[in-house]
PDB file of C-alpha atoms and ligand atoms in Angstrom:
ATOM      1  CA  MET A  58    -137.497 -83.718  27.694  1.00  0.00           C
ATOM      2  CA  LEU A  59    -140.384 -86.160  27.452  1.00  0.00           C
ATOM      3  CA  ILE A  60    -143.111 -86.396  24.808  1.00  0.00           C
ATOM      4  CA  ASP A  61    -146.724 -87.485  25.181  1.00  0.00           C
ATOM      5  CA  SER A  62    -147.283 -89.072  21.771  1.00  0.00           C
ATOM      6  CA  HIS A  63    -151.002 -89.683  22.330  1.00  0.00           C
ATOM      7  CA  CYS A  64    -153.360 -87.507  24.352  1.00  0.00           C
ATOM      8  CA  HIS A  65    -156.819 -85.993  24.026  1.00  0.00           C
ATOM      9  CA  ILE A  66    -156.418 -82.748  25.963  1.00  0.00           C
ATOM     10  CA  HIS A  67    -158.103 -80.715  23.201  1.00  0.00           C
ATOM     11  CA  ASP A  68    -161.305 -82.688  23.838  1.00  0.00           C
ATOM     12  CA  GLN A  69    -162.958 -80.914  26.757  1.00  0.00           C
ATOM     13  CA  ASP A  70    -166.055 -83.163  26.672  1.00  0.00           C
ATOM     14  CA  THR A  71    -163.997 -86.313  27.160  1.00  0.00           C
ATOM     15  CA  TYR A  72    -162.147 -84.675  30.047  1.00  0.00           C
ATOM     16  CA  GLU A  73    -165.436 -83.704  31.685  1.00  0.00           C
ATOM     17  CA  PHE A  74    -166.706 -87.254  31.287  1.00  0.00           C
ATOM     18  CA  ALA A  75    -163.504 -88.697  32.737  1.00  0.00           C
ATOM     19  CA  PHE A  76    -163.661 -86.272  35.659  1.00  0.00           C
ATOM     20  CA  SER A  77    -167.266 -87.259  36.419  1.00  0.00           C
ATOM     21  CA  ARG A  78    -166.185 -90.921  36.505  1.00  0.00           C
ATOM     22  CA  ALA A  79    -162.914 -90.494  38.414  1.00  0.00           C
ATOM     23  CA  GLN A  80    -162.675 -92.420  41.680  1.00  0.00           C
ATOM     24  CA  ARG A  81    -160.007 -90.110  43.089  1.00  0.00           C
ATOM     25  CA  LYS A  82    -160.322 -86.389  42.596  1.00  0.00           C
ATOM     26  CA  THR A  83    -157.112 -84.688  43.667  1.00  0.00           C
ATOM     27  CA  LEU A  84    -157.873 -81.569  41.597  1.00  0.00           C
ATOM     28  CA  SER A  85    -161.090 -79.780  40.715  1.00  0.00           C
ATOM     29  CA  ALA A  86    -162.930 -79.772  37.384  1.00  0.00           C
ATOM     30  CA  GLU A  87    -161.532 -76.331  36.452  1.00  0.00           C
ATOM     31  CA  ASP A  88    -157.997 -77.702  36.647  1.00  0.00           C
ATOM     32  CA  TYR A  89    -158.545 -79.770  33.509  1.00  0.00           C
ATOM     33  CA  THR A  90    -158.752 -77.099  30.835  1.00  0.00           C
ATOM     34  CA  PRO A  91    -156.405 -77.706  27.872  1.00  0.00           C
ATOM     35  CA  GLU A  92    -154.244 -74.745  28.945  1.00  0.00           C
ATOM     36  CA  LYS A  93    -153.855 -75.967  32.523  1.00  0.00           C
ATOM     37  CA  LEU A  94    -153.121 -79.521  31.391  1.00  0.00           C
ATOM     38  CA  LEU A  95    -150.474 -78.156  29.070  1.00  0.00           C
ATOM     39  CA  ALA A  96    -148.929 -76.026  31.813  1.00  0.00           C
ATOM     40  CA  ARG A  97    -148.662 -79.035  34.180  1.00  0.00           C
ATOM     41  CA  ALA A  98    -147.153 -81.112  31.368  1.00  0.00           C
ATOM     42  CA  GLU A  99    -144.456 -78.476  30.851  1.00  0.00           C
ATOM     43  CA  GLU A 100    -143.738 -78.290  34.587  1.00  0.00           C
ATOM     44  CA  ASN A 101    -143.098 -82.037  34.434  1.00  0.00           C
ATOM     45  CA  ASP A 102    -140.743 -81.756  31.470  1.00  0.00           C
ATOM     46  CA  VAL A 103    -143.282 -83.072  28.948  1.00  0.00           C
ATOM     47  CA  LYS A 104    -142.383 -80.538  26.291  1.00  0.00           C
ATOM     48  CA  LYS A 105    -144.132 -81.900  23.211  1.00  0.00           C
ATOM     49  CA  LEU A 106    -147.616 -83.374  22.897  1.00  0.00           C
ATOM     50  CA  ILE A 107    -149.625 -84.883  20.087  1.00  0.00           C
ATOM     51  CA  CYS A 108    -153.391 -84.327  20.244  1.00  0.00           C
ATOM     52  CA  ILE A 109    -155.106 -87.265  18.598  1.00  0.00           C
ATOM     53  CA  GLY A 110    -158.178 -86.879  16.414  1.00  0.00           C
ATOM     54  CA  THR A 111    -160.932 -89.481  16.760  1.00  0.00           C
ATOM     55  CA  SER A 112    -163.405 -88.088  14.201  1.00  0.00           C
ATOM     56  CA  HIS A 113    -163.352 -85.411  11.507  1.00  0.00           C
ATOM     57  CA  GLU A 114    -164.821 -82.854  13.889  1.00  0.00           C
ATOM     58  CA  ASP A 115    -162.529 -83.846  16.753  1.00  0.00           C
ATOM     59  CA  SER A 116    -159.482 -83.715  14.475  1.00  0.00           C
ATOM     60  CA  ILE A 117    -160.347 -80.125  13.528  1.00  0.00           C
ATOM     61  CA  LYS A 118    -160.558 -79.336  17.258  1.00  0.00           C
ATOM     62  CA  ALA A 119    -157.119 -80.898  17.752  1.00  0.00           C
ATOM     63  CA  ARG A 120    -155.775 -78.891  14.818  1.00  0.00           C
ATOM     64  CA  ASP A 121    -157.155 -75.601  16.120  1.00  0.00           C
ATOM     65  CA  PHE A 122    -155.684 -76.203  19.578  1.00  0.00           C
ATOM     66  CA  ALA A 123    -152.301 -77.242  18.156  1.00  0.00           C
ATOM     67  CA  GLU A 124    -152.137 -74.205  15.892  1.00  0.00           C
ATOM     68  CA  GLY A 125    -152.117 -71.934  18.929  1.00  0.00           C
ATOM     69  CA  HIS A 126    -149.205 -73.758  20.618  1.00  0.00           C
ATOM     70  CA  GLU A 127    -145.712 -74.281  19.319  1.00  0.00           C
ATOM     71  CA  ASN A 128    -145.135 -77.552  21.187  1.00  0.00           C
ATOM     72  CA  VAL A 129    -148.491 -79.160  20.418  1.00  0.00           C
ATOM     73  CA  PHE A 130    -148.987 -81.289  17.300  1.00  0.00           C
ATOM     74  CA  TRP A 131    -152.078 -83.027  16.017  1.00  0.00           C
ATOM     75  CA  SER A 132    -153.166 -86.060  14.070  1.00  0.00           C
ATOM     76  CA  TYR A 133    -156.091 -86.558  11.729  1.00  0.00           C
ATOM     77  CA  GLY A 134    -158.081 -89.670  12.535  1.00  0.00           C
ATOM     78  CA  VAL A 135    -161.453 -91.358  12.510  1.00  0.00           C
ATOM     79  CA  HIS A 136    -161.685 -94.005  15.237  1.00  0.00           C
ATOM     80  CA  PRO A 137    -163.215 -97.397  14.311  1.00  0.00           C
ATOM     81  CA  ASP A 138    -166.042 -96.680  16.786  1.00  0.00           C
ATOM     82  CA  GLU A 139    -167.203 -94.029  14.287  1.00  0.00           C
ATOM     83  CA  ALA A 140    -167.415 -96.500  11.390  1.00  0.00           C
ATOM     84  CA  GLU A 141    -171.238 -96.436  11.126  1.00  0.00           C
ATOM     85  CA  LYS A 142    -171.330 -92.813  10.109  1.00  0.00           C
ATOM     86  CA  TYR A 143    -168.330 -90.678   9.400  1.00  0.00           C
ATOM     87  CA  GLN A 144    -166.872 -87.882   7.345  1.00  0.00           C
ATOM     88  CA  VAL A 145    -163.316 -87.676   6.001  1.00  0.00           C
ATOM     89  CA  GLY A 146    -161.603 -84.620   4.569  1.00  0.00           C
ATOM     90  CA  LEU A 147    -158.094 -83.744   5.607  1.00  0.00           C
ATOM     91  CA  GLU A 148    -157.708 -80.012   6.222  1.00  0.00           C
ATOM     92  CA  GLY A 149    -154.390 -78.721   7.495  1.00  0.00           C
ATOM     93  CA  ALA A 150    -151.036 -80.281   8.217  1.00  0.00           C
ATOM     94  CA  PRO A 151    -151.159 -83.097  10.794  1.00  0.00           C
ATOM     95  CA  VAL A 152    -148.099 -85.078  11.848  1.00  0.00           C
ATOM     96  CA  ALA A 153    -149.929 -88.403  11.398  1.00  0.00           C
ATOM     97  CA  ILE A 154    -153.098 -90.191  10.372  1.00  0.00           C
ATOM     98  CA  GLY A 155    -154.768 -91.689  13.431  1.00  0.00           C
ATOM     99  CA  GLU A 156    -156.147 -92.945  15.548  1.00  0.00           C
ATOM    100  CA  ILE A 157    -157.413 -95.459  13.043  1.00  0.00           C
ATOM    101  CA  GLY A 158    -157.789 -99.214  13.093  1.00  0.00           C
ATOM    102  CA  LEU A 159    -160.186-101.992  14.027  1.00  0.00           C
ATOM    103  CA  ASP A 160    -161.978-102.482  17.339  1.00  0.00           C
ATOM    104  CA  TYR A 161    -163.979-105.682  17.972  1.00  0.00           C
ATOM    105  CA  ARG A 162    -164.364-105.121  21.711  1.00  0.00           C
ATOM    106  CA  ASN A 163    -168.108-104.600  21.267  1.00  0.00           C
ATOM    107  CA  GLY A 164    -168.512-107.387  18.714  1.00  0.00           C
ATOM    108  CA  ILE A 165    -167.899-107.559  14.997  1.00  0.00           C
ATOM    109  CA  GLY A 166    -171.345-106.377  13.857  1.00  0.00           C
ATOM    110  CA  ASN A 167    -169.975-103.483  11.823  1.00  0.00           C
ATOM    111  CA  ARG A 168    -166.821-105.202  10.605  1.00  0.00           C
ATOM    112  CA  GLU A 169    -167.366-104.296   6.940  1.00  0.00           C
ATOM    113  CA  ASN A 170    -167.782-100.623   7.792  1.00  0.00           C
ATOM    114  CA  GLN A 171    -164.648-100.702   9.915  1.00  0.00           C
ATOM    115  CA  PHE A 172    -162.689-102.221   6.995  1.00  0.00           C
ATOM    116  CA  LYS A 173    -163.982 -99.554   4.637  1.00  0.00           C
ATOM    117  CA  LEU A 174    -163.016 -96.764   7.009  1.00  0.00           C
ATOM    118  CA  LEU A 175    -159.587 -98.227   7.733  1.00  0.00           C
ATOM    119  CA  GLU A 176    -158.826 -98.656   4.021  1.00  0.00           C
ATOM    120  CA  GLN A 177    -159.851 -95.089   3.314  1.00  0.00           C
ATOM    121  CA  MET A 178    -157.609 -93.797   6.102  1.00  0.00           C
ATOM    122  CA  LEU A 179    -154.636 -95.944   5.041  1.00  0.00           C
ATOM    123  CA  GLN A 180    -155.034 -94.528   1.543  1.00  0.00           C
ATOM    124  CA  LEU A 181    -155.025 -91.030   3.020  1.00  0.00           C
ATOM    125  CA  ALA A 182    -151.796 -91.788   4.921  1.00  0.00           C
ATOM    126  CA  GLN A 183    -150.218 -93.228   1.793  1.00  0.00           C
ATOM    127  CA  ASP A 184    -151.263 -90.305  -0.416  1.00  0.00           C
ATOM    128  CA  ASN A 185    -149.923 -87.769   2.089  1.00  0.00           C
ATOM    129  CA  ASP A 186    -146.831 -89.741   3.078  1.00  0.00           C
ATOM    130  CA  LEU A 187    -147.780 -89.607   6.765  1.00  0.00           C
ATOM    131  CA  PRO A 188    -147.151 -92.138   9.559  1.00  0.00           C
ATOM    132  CA  CYS A 189    -150.125 -93.937  11.111  1.00  0.00           C
ATOM    133  CA  ILE A 190    -151.351 -94.215  14.695  1.00  0.00           C
ATOM    134  CA  PHE A 191    -153.172 -97.517  15.044  1.00  0.00           C
ATOM    135  CA  HIS A 192    -155.849 -98.488  17.546  1.00  0.00           C
ATOM    136  CA  ILE A 193    -156.342-102.265  17.322  1.00  0.00           C
ATOM    137  CA  ARG A 194    -158.520-104.106  19.807  1.00  0.00           C
ATOM    138  CA  ASP A 195    -159.111-107.873  19.530  1.00  0.00           C
ATOM    139  CA  ALA A 196    -158.642-107.563  15.763  1.00  0.00           C
ATOM    140  CA  PHE A 197    -154.990-108.145  14.874  1.00  0.00           C
ATOM    141  CA  ASP A 198    -155.556-110.941  12.320  1.00  0.00           C
ATOM    142  CA  ASP A 199    -157.944-108.830  10.272  1.00  0.00           C
ATOM    143  CA  PHE A 200    -155.727-105.773  10.718  1.00  0.00           C
ATOM    144  CA  PHE A 201    -152.662-107.497   9.266  1.00  0.00           C
ATOM    145  CA  ALA A 202    -154.814-108.816   6.405  1.00  0.00           C
ATOM    146  CA  VAL A 203    -155.977-105.286   5.477  1.00  0.00           C
ATOM    147  CA  LEU A 204    -152.428-103.965   5.839  1.00  0.00           C
ATOM    148  CA  ARG A 205    -151.182-106.401   3.203  1.00  0.00           C
ATOM    149  CA  ASN A 206    -153.040-104.337   0.583  1.00  0.00           C
ATOM    150  CA  PHE A 207    -151.060-101.228   1.587  1.00  0.00           C
ATOM    151  CA  PRO A 208    -147.404-102.184   1.227  1.00  0.00           C
ATOM    152  CA  GLU A 209    -146.310 -98.545   1.329  1.00  0.00           C
ATOM    153  CA  ILE A 210    -147.461 -98.181   4.954  1.00  0.00           C
ATOM    154  CA  LYS A 211    -144.203 -98.626   6.827  1.00  0.00           C
ATOM    155  CA  ARG A 212    -144.134 -95.850   9.449  1.00  0.00           C
ATOM    156  CA  ALA A 213    -146.562 -96.361  12.306  1.00  0.00           C
ATOM    157  CA  VAL A 214    -147.161 -96.808  16.008  1.00  0.00           C
ATOM    158  CA  VAL A 215    -149.528 -99.364  17.487  1.00  0.00           C
ATOM    159  CA  HIS A 216    -150.875 -97.264  20.318  1.00  0.00           C
ATOM    160  CA  SER A 217    -151.869 -98.665  23.731  1.00  0.00           C
ATOM    161  CA  PHE A 218    -150.756-102.168  22.802  1.00  0.00           C
ATOM    162  CA  SER A 219    -152.377-104.745  25.087  1.00  0.00           C
ATOM    163  CA  ASP A 220    -152.449-107.939  23.019  1.00  0.00           C
ATOM    164  CA  SER A 221    -150.431-111.174  22.855  1.00  0.00           C
ATOM    165  CA  PRO A 222    -146.647-111.556  22.596  1.00  0.00           C
ATOM    166  CA  GLU A 223    -147.224-113.028  19.088  1.00  0.00           C
ATOM    167  CA  ASN A 224    -149.059-109.925  17.875  1.00  0.00           C
ATOM    168  CA  LEU A 225    -146.437-107.736  19.496  1.00  0.00           C
ATOM    169  CA  GLN A 226    -143.764-109.564  17.514  1.00  0.00           C
ATOM    170  CA  LYS A 227    -145.768-109.280  14.281  1.00  0.00           C
ATOM    171  CA  SER A 228    -146.163-105.533  14.840  1.00  0.00           C
ATOM    172  CA  LEU A 229    -142.421-105.203  15.423  1.00  0.00           C
ATOM    173  CA  ASN A 230    -141.752-107.248  12.281  1.00  0.00           C
ATOM    174  CA  GLU A 231    -143.755-104.654  10.315  1.00  0.00           C
ATOM    175  CA  GLY A 232    -141.271-102.075  11.610  1.00  0.00           C
ATOM    176  CA  PHE A 233    -143.875-100.372  13.806  1.00  0.00           C
ATOM    177  CA  TYR A 234    -143.316 -98.611  17.099  1.00  0.00           C
ATOM    178  CA  ILE A 235    -145.375 -99.547  20.148  1.00  0.00           C
ATOM    179  CA  GLY A 236    -147.182 -96.949  22.265  1.00  0.00           C
ATOM    180  CA  VAL A 237    -146.792 -97.647  25.984  1.00  0.00           C
ATOM    181  CA  ASN A 238    -149.042 -95.888  28.492  1.00  0.00           C
ATOM    182  CA  GLY A 239    -150.319 -96.270  32.062  1.00  0.00           C
ATOM    183  CA  LEU A 240    -151.671 -99.757  31.292  1.00  0.00           C
ATOM    184  CA  ALA A 241    -148.137-101.151  31.467  1.00  0.00           C
ATOM    185  CA  THR A 242    -147.841 -99.999  35.087  1.00  0.00           C
ATOM    186  CA  PHE A 243    -150.797-102.036  36.332  1.00  0.00           C
ATOM    187  CA  ALA A 244    -151.600-104.738  33.750  1.00  0.00           C
ATOM    188  CA  ASP A 245    -149.530-107.666  32.605  1.00  0.00           C
ATOM    189  CA  ILE A 246    -148.842-106.811  28.960  1.00  0.00           C
ATOM    190  CA  PRO A 247    -145.886-107.754  26.771  1.00  0.00           C
ATOM    191  CA  LEU A 248    -143.382-104.955  26.207  1.00  0.00           C
ATOM    192  CA  PRO A 249    -141.085-104.398  23.205  1.00  0.00           C
ATOM    193  CA  PRO A 250    -137.433-103.344  23.418  1.00  0.00           C
ATOM    194  CA  LEU A 251    -136.942 -99.720  24.472  1.00  0.00           C
ATOM    195  CA  ASP A 252    -135.794 -98.620  21.036  1.00  0.00           C
ATOM    196  CA  ARG A 253    -139.290 -99.401  19.717  1.00  0.00           C
ATOM    197  CA  ILE A 254    -141.287 -97.623  22.417  1.00  0.00           C
ATOM    198  CA  LEU A 255    -143.145 -94.321  22.238  1.00  0.00           C
ATOM    199  CA  LEU A 256    -144.431 -92.923  25.520  1.00  0.00           C
ATOM    200  CA  GLU A 257    -148.068 -91.877  25.601  1.00  0.00           C
ATOM    201  CA  THR A 258    -150.840 -91.327  28.125  1.00  0.00           C
ATOM    202  CA  ASP A 259    -154.061 -91.711  26.103  1.00  0.00           C
ATOM    203  CA  SER A 260    -155.262 -89.197  28.677  1.00  0.00           C
ATOM    204  CA  PRO A 261    -157.813 -88.640  30.140  1.00  0.00           C
ATOM    205  CA  PHE A 262    -157.986 -92.428  30.561  1.00  0.00           C
ATOM    206  CA  LEU A 263    -155.556 -95.100  31.840  1.00  0.00           C
ATOM    207  CA  ALA A 264    -153.791 -93.118  34.571  1.00  0.00           C
ATOM    208  CA  PRO A 265    -150.563 -94.890  35.594  1.00  0.00           C
ATOM    209  CA  VAL A 266    -149.542 -96.061  39.053  1.00  0.00           C
ATOM    210  CA  PRO A 267    -149.484 -94.177  41.494  1.00  0.00           C
ATOM    211  CA  HIS A 268    -152.334 -92.129  40.001  1.00  0.00           C
ATOM    212  CA  ARG A 269    -154.807 -94.976  39.517  1.00  0.00           C
ATOM    213  CA  GLY A 270    -158.402 -93.778  39.778  1.00  0.00           C
ATOM    214  CA  GLU A 271    -157.462 -90.203  38.918  1.00  0.00           C
ATOM    215  CA  VAL A 272    -158.069 -88.377  35.655  1.00  0.00           C
ATOM    216  CA  ASP A 273    -155.038 -89.115  33.475  1.00  0.00           C
ATOM    217  CA  GLU A 274    -152.991 -86.238  32.045  1.00  0.00           C
ATOM    218  CA  PRO A 275    -149.818 -85.693  29.978  1.00  0.00           C
ATOM    219  CA  ALA A 276    -147.782 -84.762  33.093  1.00  0.00           C
ATOM    220  CA  PHE A 277    -148.012 -88.454  34.081  1.00  0.00           C
ATOM    221  CA  VAL A 278    -145.745 -89.511  31.195  1.00  0.00           C
ATOM    222  CA  LYS A 279    -143.048 -89.161  33.843  1.00  0.00           C
ATOM    223  CA  ASN A 280    -144.523 -92.069  35.835  1.00  0.00           C
ATOM    224  CA  ILE A 281    -144.535 -94.305  32.773  1.00  0.00           C
ATOM    225  CA  ALA A 282    -140.891 -93.462  32.031  1.00  0.00           C
ATOM    226  CA  ASN A 283    -140.063 -94.241  35.650  1.00  0.00           C
ATOM    227  CA  PHE A 284    -141.790 -97.599  35.458  1.00  0.00           C
ATOM    228  CA  LEU A 285    -139.884 -98.493  32.284  1.00  0.00           C
ATOM    229  CA  ALA A 286    -136.550 -97.481  33.817  1.00  0.00           C
ATOM    230  CA  ILE A 287    -137.175 -99.982  36.622  1.00  0.00           C
ATOM    231  CA  HIS A 288    -138.495-102.639  34.225  1.00  0.00           C
ATOM    232  CA  TYR A 289    -135.460-102.397  31.925  1.00  0.00           C
ATOM    233  CA  GLN A 290    -133.030-101.845  34.808  1.00  0.00           C
ATOM    234  CA  THR A 291    -131.773 -98.643  33.299  1.00  0.00           C
ATOM    235  CA  THR A 292    -131.905 -94.939  34.143  1.00  0.00           C
ATOM    236  CA  PHE A 293    -134.802 -92.552  33.741  1.00  0.00           C
ATOM    237  CA  GLU A 294    -132.562 -90.442  31.490  1.00  0.00           C
ATOM    238  CA  GLU A 295    -131.948 -93.366  29.159  1.00  0.00           C
ATOM    239  CA  VAL A 296    -135.682 -94.046  28.798  1.00  0.00           C
ATOM    240  CA  GLU A 297    -136.282 -90.344  28.240  1.00  0.00           C
ATOM    241  CA  LYS A 298    -133.590 -90.058  25.576  1.00  0.00           C
ATOM    242  CA  ILE A 299    -134.531 -93.165  23.579  1.00  0.00           C
ATOM    243  CA  THR A 300    -138.315 -92.702  23.614  1.00  0.00           C
ATOM    244  CA  THR A 301    -138.063 -88.998  22.790  1.00  0.00           C
ATOM    245  CA  GLU A 302    -135.782 -89.748  19.829  1.00  0.00           C
ATOM    246  CA  ASN A 303    -138.158 -92.492  18.664  1.00  0.00           C
ATOM    247  CA  THR A 304    -141.122 -90.127  18.748  1.00  0.00           C
ATOM    248  CA  GLU A 305    -139.289 -87.289  17.008  1.00  0.00           C
ATOM    249  CA  ARG A 306    -138.101 -89.685  14.306  1.00  0.00           C
ATOM    250  CA  LEU A 307    -141.517 -91.180  13.587  1.00  0.00           C
ATOM    251  CA  PHE A 308    -143.486 -87.932  13.487  1.00  0.00           C
ATOM    252  CA  LYS A 309    -140.694 -85.614  12.305  1.00  0.00           C
ATOM    253  CA  ILE A 310    -141.381 -83.233  15.182  1.00  0.00           C
TER     254      ILE A 310
HETATM  255 ZN1  LIG B 202    -156.627 -92.325  22.101  1.00  0.00          ZN
END
């Protein structure tokens, strides 16, 4: 059994956008409903999924979808891109707080707002004793500085890690897991030891080799596991076992 620890299949709008942008369309638009995505995941042995919230409203959508499916879990998060204007109010029982973090990809104009949002979300994780799902882009120094004020935050994954070997090591030193998705199959990014990896897709984006250009989906977790088996010169089953145990341990699912 495999787990997709980070997907957005509850978010139909994002899937429609990704489909409109896809360079290779092997399926039609109607094949990307949450139910069909879930069915294809199951056919490919991806038996548990975590739907990731990116705003208050989106998190509620993730919650409502997860509540109808035994093998779907959800997280409550407000993405740093929402830092200009956001609402926070945890309703329901998520398995994590995220995705949260800092993102300086489009400049640092709203840095103060991003700090404020991140601090509020870290407090929420601390108060509810929940693990965190971090999205950090070009902002690791500031991220570690904010984290120092929250010493109780010990359980987390840095999702879609694509930074330097130094920041990978610092994340590992914090005790965090690292989320590995399709990026690893086509970009040169540093990878942690297997016992610190969670598999994810971040679908509908970042489809792995050999699905580049297609809309990404949880079923493709299999391709990422395959890539890692080759990279670590081990078996698919070993990758499956270790990453599934890691994910179940972190999120208690
Ligand atoms: Zn995401």
